[in-house]
Coordinates of C-alpha atoms in Angstrom, one line a residue:
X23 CA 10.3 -7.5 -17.2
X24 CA 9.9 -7.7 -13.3
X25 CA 11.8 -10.2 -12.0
X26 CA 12.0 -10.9 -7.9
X27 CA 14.5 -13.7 -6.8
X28 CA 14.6 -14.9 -3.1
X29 CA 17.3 -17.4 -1.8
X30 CA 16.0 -19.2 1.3
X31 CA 17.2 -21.9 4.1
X32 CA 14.3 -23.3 6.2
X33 CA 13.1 -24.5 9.5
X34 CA 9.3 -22.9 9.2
X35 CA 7.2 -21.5 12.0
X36 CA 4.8 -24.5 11.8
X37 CA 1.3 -23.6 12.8
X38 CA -0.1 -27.1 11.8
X39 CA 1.2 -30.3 10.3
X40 CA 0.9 -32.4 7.5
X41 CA 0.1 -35.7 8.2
X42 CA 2.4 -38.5 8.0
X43 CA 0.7 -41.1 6.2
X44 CA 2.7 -42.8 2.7
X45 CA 2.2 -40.7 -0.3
X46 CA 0.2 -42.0 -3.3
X47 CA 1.8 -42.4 -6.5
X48 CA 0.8 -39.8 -9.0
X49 CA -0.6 -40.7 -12.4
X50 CA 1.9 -41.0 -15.5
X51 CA 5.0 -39.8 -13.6
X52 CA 6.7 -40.1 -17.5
X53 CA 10.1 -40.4 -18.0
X54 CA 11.4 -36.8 -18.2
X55 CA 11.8 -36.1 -14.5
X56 CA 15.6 -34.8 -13.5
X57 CA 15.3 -35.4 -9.8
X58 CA 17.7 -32.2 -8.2
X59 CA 21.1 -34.0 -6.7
X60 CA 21.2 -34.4 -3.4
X61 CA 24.6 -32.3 -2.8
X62 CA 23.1 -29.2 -5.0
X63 CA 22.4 -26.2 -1.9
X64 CA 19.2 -24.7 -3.5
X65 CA 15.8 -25.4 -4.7
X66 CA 14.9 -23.6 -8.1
X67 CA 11.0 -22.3 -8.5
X68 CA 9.3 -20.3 -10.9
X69 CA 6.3 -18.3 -10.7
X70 CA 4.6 -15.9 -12.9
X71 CA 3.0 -12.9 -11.3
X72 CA 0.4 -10.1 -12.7
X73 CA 2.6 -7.0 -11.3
X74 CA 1.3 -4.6 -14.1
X75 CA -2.0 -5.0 -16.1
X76 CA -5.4 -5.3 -14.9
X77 CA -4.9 -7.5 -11.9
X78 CA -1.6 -5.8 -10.6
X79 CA -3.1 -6.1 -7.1
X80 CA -2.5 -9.2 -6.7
X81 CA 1.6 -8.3 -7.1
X82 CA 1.6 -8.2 -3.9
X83 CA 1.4 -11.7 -3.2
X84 CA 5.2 -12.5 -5.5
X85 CA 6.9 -9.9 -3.0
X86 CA 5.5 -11.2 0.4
X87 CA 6.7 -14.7 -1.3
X88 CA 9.9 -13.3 -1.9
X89 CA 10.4 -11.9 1.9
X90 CA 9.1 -15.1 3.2
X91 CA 11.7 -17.4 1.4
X92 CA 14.5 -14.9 2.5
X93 CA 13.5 -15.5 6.3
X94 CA 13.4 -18.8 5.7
X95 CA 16.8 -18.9 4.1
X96 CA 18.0 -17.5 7.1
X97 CA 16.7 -19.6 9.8
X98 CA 18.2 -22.8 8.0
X99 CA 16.5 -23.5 4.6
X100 CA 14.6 -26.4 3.8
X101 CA 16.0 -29.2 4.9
X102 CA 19.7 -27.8 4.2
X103 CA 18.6 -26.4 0.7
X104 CA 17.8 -22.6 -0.4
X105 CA 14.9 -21.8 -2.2
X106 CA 15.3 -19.9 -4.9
X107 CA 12.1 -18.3 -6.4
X108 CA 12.4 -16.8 -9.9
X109 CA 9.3 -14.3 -10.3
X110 CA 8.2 -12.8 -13.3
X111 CA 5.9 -10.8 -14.8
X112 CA 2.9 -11.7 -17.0
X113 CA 0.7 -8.1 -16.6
X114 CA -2.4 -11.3 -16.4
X115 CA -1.7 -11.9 -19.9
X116 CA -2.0 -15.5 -21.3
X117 CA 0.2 -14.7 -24.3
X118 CA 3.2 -13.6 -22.0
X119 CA 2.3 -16.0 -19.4
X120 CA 3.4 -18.8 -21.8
X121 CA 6.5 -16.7 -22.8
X122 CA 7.3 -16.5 -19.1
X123 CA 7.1 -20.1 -18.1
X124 CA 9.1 -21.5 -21.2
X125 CA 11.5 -19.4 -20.4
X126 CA 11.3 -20.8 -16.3
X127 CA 11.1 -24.2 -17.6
X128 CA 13.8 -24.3 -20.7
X129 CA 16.0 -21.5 -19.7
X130 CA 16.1 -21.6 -15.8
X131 CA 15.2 -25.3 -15.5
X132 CA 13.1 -25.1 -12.0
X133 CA 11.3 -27.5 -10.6
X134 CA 8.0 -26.0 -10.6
X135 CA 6.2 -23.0 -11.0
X136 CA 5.0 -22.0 -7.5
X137 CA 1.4 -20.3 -6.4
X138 CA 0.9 -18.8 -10.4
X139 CA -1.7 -16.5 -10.6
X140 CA -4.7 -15.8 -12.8
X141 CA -7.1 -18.6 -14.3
X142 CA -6.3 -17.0 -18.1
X143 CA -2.6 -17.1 -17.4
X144 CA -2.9 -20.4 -16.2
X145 CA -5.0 -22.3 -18.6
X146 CA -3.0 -20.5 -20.8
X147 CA 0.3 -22.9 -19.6
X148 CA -1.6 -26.3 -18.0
X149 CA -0.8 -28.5 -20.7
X150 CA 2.3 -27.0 -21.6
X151 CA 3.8 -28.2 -17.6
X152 CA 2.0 -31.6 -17.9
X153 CA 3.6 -32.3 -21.0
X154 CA 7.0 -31.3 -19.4
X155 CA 5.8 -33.0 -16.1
X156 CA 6.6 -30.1 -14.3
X157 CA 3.9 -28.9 -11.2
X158 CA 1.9 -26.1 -11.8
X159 CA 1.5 -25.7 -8.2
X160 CA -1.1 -24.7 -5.7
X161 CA -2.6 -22.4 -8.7
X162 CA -3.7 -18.7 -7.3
X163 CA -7.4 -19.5 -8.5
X164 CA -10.6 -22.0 -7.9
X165 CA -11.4 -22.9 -11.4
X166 CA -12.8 -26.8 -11.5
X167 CA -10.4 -27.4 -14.0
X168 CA -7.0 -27.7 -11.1
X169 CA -8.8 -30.4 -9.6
X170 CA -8.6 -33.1 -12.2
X171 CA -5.5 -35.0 -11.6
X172 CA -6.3 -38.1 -14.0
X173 CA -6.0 -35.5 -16.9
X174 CA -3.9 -33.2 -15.7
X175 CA -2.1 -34.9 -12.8
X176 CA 1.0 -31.9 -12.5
X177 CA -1.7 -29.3 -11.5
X178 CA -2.9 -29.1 -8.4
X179 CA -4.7 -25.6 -7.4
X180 CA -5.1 -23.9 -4.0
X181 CA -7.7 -21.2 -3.6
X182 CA -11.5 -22.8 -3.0
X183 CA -13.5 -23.8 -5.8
X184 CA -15.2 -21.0 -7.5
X185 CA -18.2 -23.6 -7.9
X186 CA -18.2 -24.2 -4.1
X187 CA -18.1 -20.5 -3.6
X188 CA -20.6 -19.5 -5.9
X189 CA -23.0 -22.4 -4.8
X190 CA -22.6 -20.7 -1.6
X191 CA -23.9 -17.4 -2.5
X192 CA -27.1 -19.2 -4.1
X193 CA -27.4 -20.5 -0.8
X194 CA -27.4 -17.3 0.9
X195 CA -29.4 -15.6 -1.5
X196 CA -32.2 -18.1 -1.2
X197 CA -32.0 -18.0 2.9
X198 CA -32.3 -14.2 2.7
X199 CA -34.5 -13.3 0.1
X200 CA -36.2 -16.4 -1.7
X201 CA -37.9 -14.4 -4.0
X202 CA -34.5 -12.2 -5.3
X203 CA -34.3 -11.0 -8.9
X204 CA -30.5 -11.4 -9.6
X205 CA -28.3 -9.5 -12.2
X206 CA -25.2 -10.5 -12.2
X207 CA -22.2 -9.1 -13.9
X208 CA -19.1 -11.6 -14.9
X209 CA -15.6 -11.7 -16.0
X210 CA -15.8 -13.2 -19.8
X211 CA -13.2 -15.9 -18.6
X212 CA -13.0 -19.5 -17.1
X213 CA -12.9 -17.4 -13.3
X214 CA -16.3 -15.8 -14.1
X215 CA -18.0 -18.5 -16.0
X216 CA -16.5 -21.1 -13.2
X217 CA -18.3 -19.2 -10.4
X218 CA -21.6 -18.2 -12.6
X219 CA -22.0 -21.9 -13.2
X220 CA -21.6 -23.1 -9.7
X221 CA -23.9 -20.2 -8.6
X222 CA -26.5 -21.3 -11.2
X223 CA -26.5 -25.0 -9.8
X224 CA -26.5 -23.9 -6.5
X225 CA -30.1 -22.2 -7.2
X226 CA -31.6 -25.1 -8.8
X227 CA -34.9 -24.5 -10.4
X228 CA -34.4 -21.1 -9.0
X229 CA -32.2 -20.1 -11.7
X230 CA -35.0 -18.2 -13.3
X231 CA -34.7 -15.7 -11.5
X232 CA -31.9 -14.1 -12.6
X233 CA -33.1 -11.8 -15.0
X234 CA -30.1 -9.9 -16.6
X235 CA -26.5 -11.0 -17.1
X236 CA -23.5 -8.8 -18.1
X237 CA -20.0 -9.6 -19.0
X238 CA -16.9 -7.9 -19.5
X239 CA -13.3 -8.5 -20.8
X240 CA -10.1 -7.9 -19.1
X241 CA -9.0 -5.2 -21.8
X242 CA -12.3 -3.4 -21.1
X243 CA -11.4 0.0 -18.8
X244 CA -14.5 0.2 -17.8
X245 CA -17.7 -1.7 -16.4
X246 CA -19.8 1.4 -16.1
X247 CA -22.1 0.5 -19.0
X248 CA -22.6 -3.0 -17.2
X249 CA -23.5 -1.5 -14.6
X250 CA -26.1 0.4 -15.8
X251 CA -27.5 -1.8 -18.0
X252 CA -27.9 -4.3 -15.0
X253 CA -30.1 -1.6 -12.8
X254 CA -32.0 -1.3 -15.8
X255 CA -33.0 -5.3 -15.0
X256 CA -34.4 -3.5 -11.5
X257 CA -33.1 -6.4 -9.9
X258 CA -32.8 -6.4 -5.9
X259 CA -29.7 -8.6 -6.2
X260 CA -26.5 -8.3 -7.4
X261 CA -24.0 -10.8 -8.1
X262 CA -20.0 -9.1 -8.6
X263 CA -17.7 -11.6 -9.9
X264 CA -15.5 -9.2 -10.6
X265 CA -10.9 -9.1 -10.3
X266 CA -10.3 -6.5 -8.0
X267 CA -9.8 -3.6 -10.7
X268 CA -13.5 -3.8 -11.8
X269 CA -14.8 -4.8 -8.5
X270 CA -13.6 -1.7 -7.0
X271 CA -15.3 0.2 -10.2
X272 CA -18.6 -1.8 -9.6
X273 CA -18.6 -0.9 -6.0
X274 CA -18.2 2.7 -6.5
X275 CA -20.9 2.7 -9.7
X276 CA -23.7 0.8 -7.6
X277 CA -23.6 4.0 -5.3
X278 CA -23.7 6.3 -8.2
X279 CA -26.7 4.5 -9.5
X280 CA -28.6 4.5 -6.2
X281 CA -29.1 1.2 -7.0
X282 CA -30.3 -0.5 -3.6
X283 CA -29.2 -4.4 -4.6
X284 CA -28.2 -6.9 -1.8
X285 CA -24.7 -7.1 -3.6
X286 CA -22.4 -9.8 -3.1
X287 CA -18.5 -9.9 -4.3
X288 CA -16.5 -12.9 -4.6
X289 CA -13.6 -13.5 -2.0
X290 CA -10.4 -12.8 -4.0
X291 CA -12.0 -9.0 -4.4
X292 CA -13.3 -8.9 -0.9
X293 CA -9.2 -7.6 0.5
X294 CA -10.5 -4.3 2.5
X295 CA -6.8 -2.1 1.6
X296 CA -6.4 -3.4 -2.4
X297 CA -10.5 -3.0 -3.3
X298 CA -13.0 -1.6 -0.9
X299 CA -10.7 1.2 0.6
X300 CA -10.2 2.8 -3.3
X301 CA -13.8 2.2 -3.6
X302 CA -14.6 3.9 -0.6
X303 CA -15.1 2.0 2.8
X304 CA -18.7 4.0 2.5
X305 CA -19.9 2.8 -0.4
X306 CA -19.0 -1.0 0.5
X307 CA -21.5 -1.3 3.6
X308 CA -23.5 -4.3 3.6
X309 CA -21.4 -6.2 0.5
X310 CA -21.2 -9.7 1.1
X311 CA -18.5 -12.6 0.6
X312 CA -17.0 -15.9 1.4
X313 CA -14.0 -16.5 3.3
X314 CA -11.9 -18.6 4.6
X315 CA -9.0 -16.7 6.0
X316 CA -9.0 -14.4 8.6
X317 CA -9.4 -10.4 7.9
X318 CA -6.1 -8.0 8.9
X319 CA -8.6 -5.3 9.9
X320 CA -11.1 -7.4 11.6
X321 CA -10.8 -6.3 15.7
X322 CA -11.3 -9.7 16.8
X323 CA -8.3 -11.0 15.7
X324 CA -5.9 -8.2 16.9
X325 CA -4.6 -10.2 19.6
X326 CA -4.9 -13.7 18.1
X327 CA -1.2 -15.2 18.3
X328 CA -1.1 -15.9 14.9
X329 CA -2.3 -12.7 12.9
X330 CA 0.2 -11.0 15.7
X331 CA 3.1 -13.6 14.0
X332 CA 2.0 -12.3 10.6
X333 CA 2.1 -8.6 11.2
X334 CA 5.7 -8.6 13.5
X335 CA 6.8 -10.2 9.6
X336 CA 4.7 -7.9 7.5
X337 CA 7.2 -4.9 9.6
X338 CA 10.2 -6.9 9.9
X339 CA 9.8 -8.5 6.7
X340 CA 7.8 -6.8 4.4
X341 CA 7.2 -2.9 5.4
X342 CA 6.0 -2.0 1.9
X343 CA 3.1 -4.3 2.2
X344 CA -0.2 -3.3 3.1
X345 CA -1.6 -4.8 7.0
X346 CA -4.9 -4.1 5.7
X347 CA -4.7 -6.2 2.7
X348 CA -6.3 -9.5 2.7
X349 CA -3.8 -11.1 0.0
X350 CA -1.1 -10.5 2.1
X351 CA -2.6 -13.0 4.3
X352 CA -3.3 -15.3 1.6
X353 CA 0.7 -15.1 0.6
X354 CA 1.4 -15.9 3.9
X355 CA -0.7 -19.0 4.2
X356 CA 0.2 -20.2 1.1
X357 CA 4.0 -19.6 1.3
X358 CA 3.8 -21.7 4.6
X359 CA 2.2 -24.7 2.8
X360 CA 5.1 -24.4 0.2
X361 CA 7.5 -25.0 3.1
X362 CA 5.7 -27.9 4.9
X363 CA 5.7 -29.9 1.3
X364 CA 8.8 -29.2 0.3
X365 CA 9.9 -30.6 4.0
X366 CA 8.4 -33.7 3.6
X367 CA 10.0 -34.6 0.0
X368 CA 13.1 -35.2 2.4
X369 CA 16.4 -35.5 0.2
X370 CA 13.8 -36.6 -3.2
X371 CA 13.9 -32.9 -4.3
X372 CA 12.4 -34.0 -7.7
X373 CA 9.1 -32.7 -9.2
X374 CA 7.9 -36.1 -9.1
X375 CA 8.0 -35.8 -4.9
X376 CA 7.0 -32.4 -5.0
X377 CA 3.3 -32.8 -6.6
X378 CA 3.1 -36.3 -4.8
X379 CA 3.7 -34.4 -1.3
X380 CA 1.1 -31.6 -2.5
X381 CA -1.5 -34.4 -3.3
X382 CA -0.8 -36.0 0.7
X383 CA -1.8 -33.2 2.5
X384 CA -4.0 -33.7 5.9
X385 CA -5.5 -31.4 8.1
X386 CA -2.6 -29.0 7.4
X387 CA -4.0 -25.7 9.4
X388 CA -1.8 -22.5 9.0
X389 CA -2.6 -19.8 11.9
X390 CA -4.0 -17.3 9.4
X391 CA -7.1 -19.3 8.1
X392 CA -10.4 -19.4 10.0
X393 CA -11.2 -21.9 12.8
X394 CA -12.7 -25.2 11.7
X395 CA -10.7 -24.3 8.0
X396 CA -8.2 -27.1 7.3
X397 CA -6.4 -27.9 4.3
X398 CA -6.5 -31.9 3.1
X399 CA -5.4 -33.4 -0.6
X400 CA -5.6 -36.9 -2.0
X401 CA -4.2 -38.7 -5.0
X402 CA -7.5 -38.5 -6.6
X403 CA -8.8 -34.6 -5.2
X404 CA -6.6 -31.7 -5.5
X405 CA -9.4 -29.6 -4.0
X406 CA -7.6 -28.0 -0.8
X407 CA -10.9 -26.9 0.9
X408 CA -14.1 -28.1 0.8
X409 CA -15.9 -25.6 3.8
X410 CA -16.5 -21.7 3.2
X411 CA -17.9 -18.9 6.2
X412 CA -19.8 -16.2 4.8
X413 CA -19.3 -12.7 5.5
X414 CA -20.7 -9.2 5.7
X415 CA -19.0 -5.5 5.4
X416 CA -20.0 -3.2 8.3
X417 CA -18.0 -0.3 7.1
X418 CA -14.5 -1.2 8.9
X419 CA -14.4 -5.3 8.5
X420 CA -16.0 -8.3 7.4
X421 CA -18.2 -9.2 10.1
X422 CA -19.3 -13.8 9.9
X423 CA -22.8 -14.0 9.0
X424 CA -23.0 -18.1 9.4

């Protein structure tokens, strides 16, 4: 089992702030909350990380975590208090994920699990928290099913919608090529069928023209005979909504083919250093994507204050880490946003403060995410974001297209 603990005291770099208007009440608070004592000196979170298994890039995200909190915990804690993040491994496997979050929950008794990632590992453990009234928060995926706080009022997610994000590519598609015949190849999960649905509805009557679909299973090793299958359709555009493992295979295999398709890949497989570079920066010219933070590798931010904030940490905080990967970025951002809630629950430490200050969010704007990209939450939308730029690969960085 991987385990990575971090012990922090606050007083966060702010690069925008929350709003200060009264928090609304959450739905059916229950009775089982065990508000932390005021005199205790830390803040206990869980999380549950893929660092082996099919989605181990996205490990990355648990260690920056880990290094921010210790930084943190240095310049003064939150509000007094130390965070202490319990990290564990769940190799993106729903099965373990549930072994690893009873275990955070019954055993280590934290207040919430923090930034979880996978949609599998999470639906796997949604109803499991909101029985125990304990926030699943700012999930590590855009499935529809975060934002629905009258059922499930403990989880509240944090990456864009994958409908939003697929309705955007059917936007795109129809602006550059309104007569596209679309394969698409899709992760047999909520992720894939989340952001095939939205792409679907974001064509309309158009939706005909997608004339071969292919999916594939996490425990697959391949998606090579996907891929070949999909040229087959002799579509002229291709739709990757793919985890970064199989991305980076899809990438490579679409060269191999020849196969000339306008091909789009969604965002959280877009990170140049954890997909494109083992694909080969070559064969990714021309890929398309949404996004919504701003690239490491892209020029134009190489002396924008806060990308410069983020890499003096990266080397002072977290060497190991990759300056070309996009997730680091992502960590970042959403490590800050952790902060900023957990300042405003004051001396209410509880998990009944904790979601109510995640679902009172306005206009919150870390640094790292893309001009005109602000993060807002209600009582009754969970939805972080609700505005998306696309994007386009010329070989060395994603280059805005809108």
């Amino acid at each position: 089992m991987n385990t990575i603990s971090s012990l922090a005291l606050s007083s966060l770099l702010a690069f925008g702030a929350l709003g200060c208007r009264k928090s609304e009440p959450i739905p059916n608070p229950g009775e089982e909350q065990k508000p932390q004592a005021a005199a205790e000196s830390t803040i206990k979170l869980g999380q549950i990380m893929p660092y082996s298994g099919p989605a181990s890039a996205f490990g990355t995200i648990g260690k920056l975590h880990a290094a921010y909190f210790a930084k943190v915990n240095r310049e003064g804690g939150i509000n007094g208090r130390k965070i202490e993040l319990l990290s564990l491994d769940d190799s993106y496997s729903p099965p373990k994920a549930v072994e690893q979050v009873r275990k955070l929950v019954e055993q280590d008794h934290v207040l919430a699990i923090f930034n979880p990632v996978g949609t599998p590992s999470n639906s796997a453990v949604q109803k499991y928290l909101n029985d125990k009234q304990i926030p699943q928060l700012f999930v590590a995926t855009g499935a529809s099913k975060w934002n629905d706080p009258s059922h499930y009022p403990w989880t509240i997610g944090f990456n864009p919608s994958y409908a939003l994000e697929g309705k955007t590519y059917a936007q795109e598609v129809l602006k550059a090529n309104p007569k596209a015949k679309i394969a698409v190849l899709f992760q047999n999960d909520d992720f894939g069928k989340d952001v095939l649905a939205g792409f679907k509805e974001g064509l309309g009557a158009k939706s005909k023209q997608i004339v071969a679909e292919a999916s594939y299973e996490v425990s697959d090793p391949t998606v090579d005979s996907q891929l070949v299958t999909l040229k087959g359709s002799k579509a002229d555009t291709f739709i990757d909504i793919a985890t970064p493992k199989f991305a980076a295979q899809a990438i490579r295999k679409v060269a191999d083919l020849r196969w000339k398709a306008d091909h789009y890949i969604v965002q959280i497989s877009s990170s140049v250093g954890a997909v494109l570079e083992p694909a080969g920066l070559d064969k990714a010219v021309g890929l398309k994507t949404v996004a919504y933070t701003k690239d490491p590798v892209d020029p134009q931010w190489a002396n924008d204050p806060a990308m410069q904030e983020w890499r003096a940490f990266m080397k002072a905080e977290y060497p190991e880490g990759k300056l070309t990967d996009g997730a680091n970025v992502y960590a970042y951002i959403t490590a800050q946003t952790l902060v900023e809630v957990l300042k405003k629950c004051g001396s209410d430490i509880s998990p009944k403060n904790i979601i109510a200050q995640a679902a009172a969010i306005q206009d919150f704007a870390p640094g790292q995410l893309l001009p005109g990209i602000k993060i807002n939450t209600s009582a009754t939308d969970f939805e972080p974001f609700d505005k998306l730029h696309l994007a386009k690969f010329d070989g060395k960085t994603w280059v805005a297209i809108d």
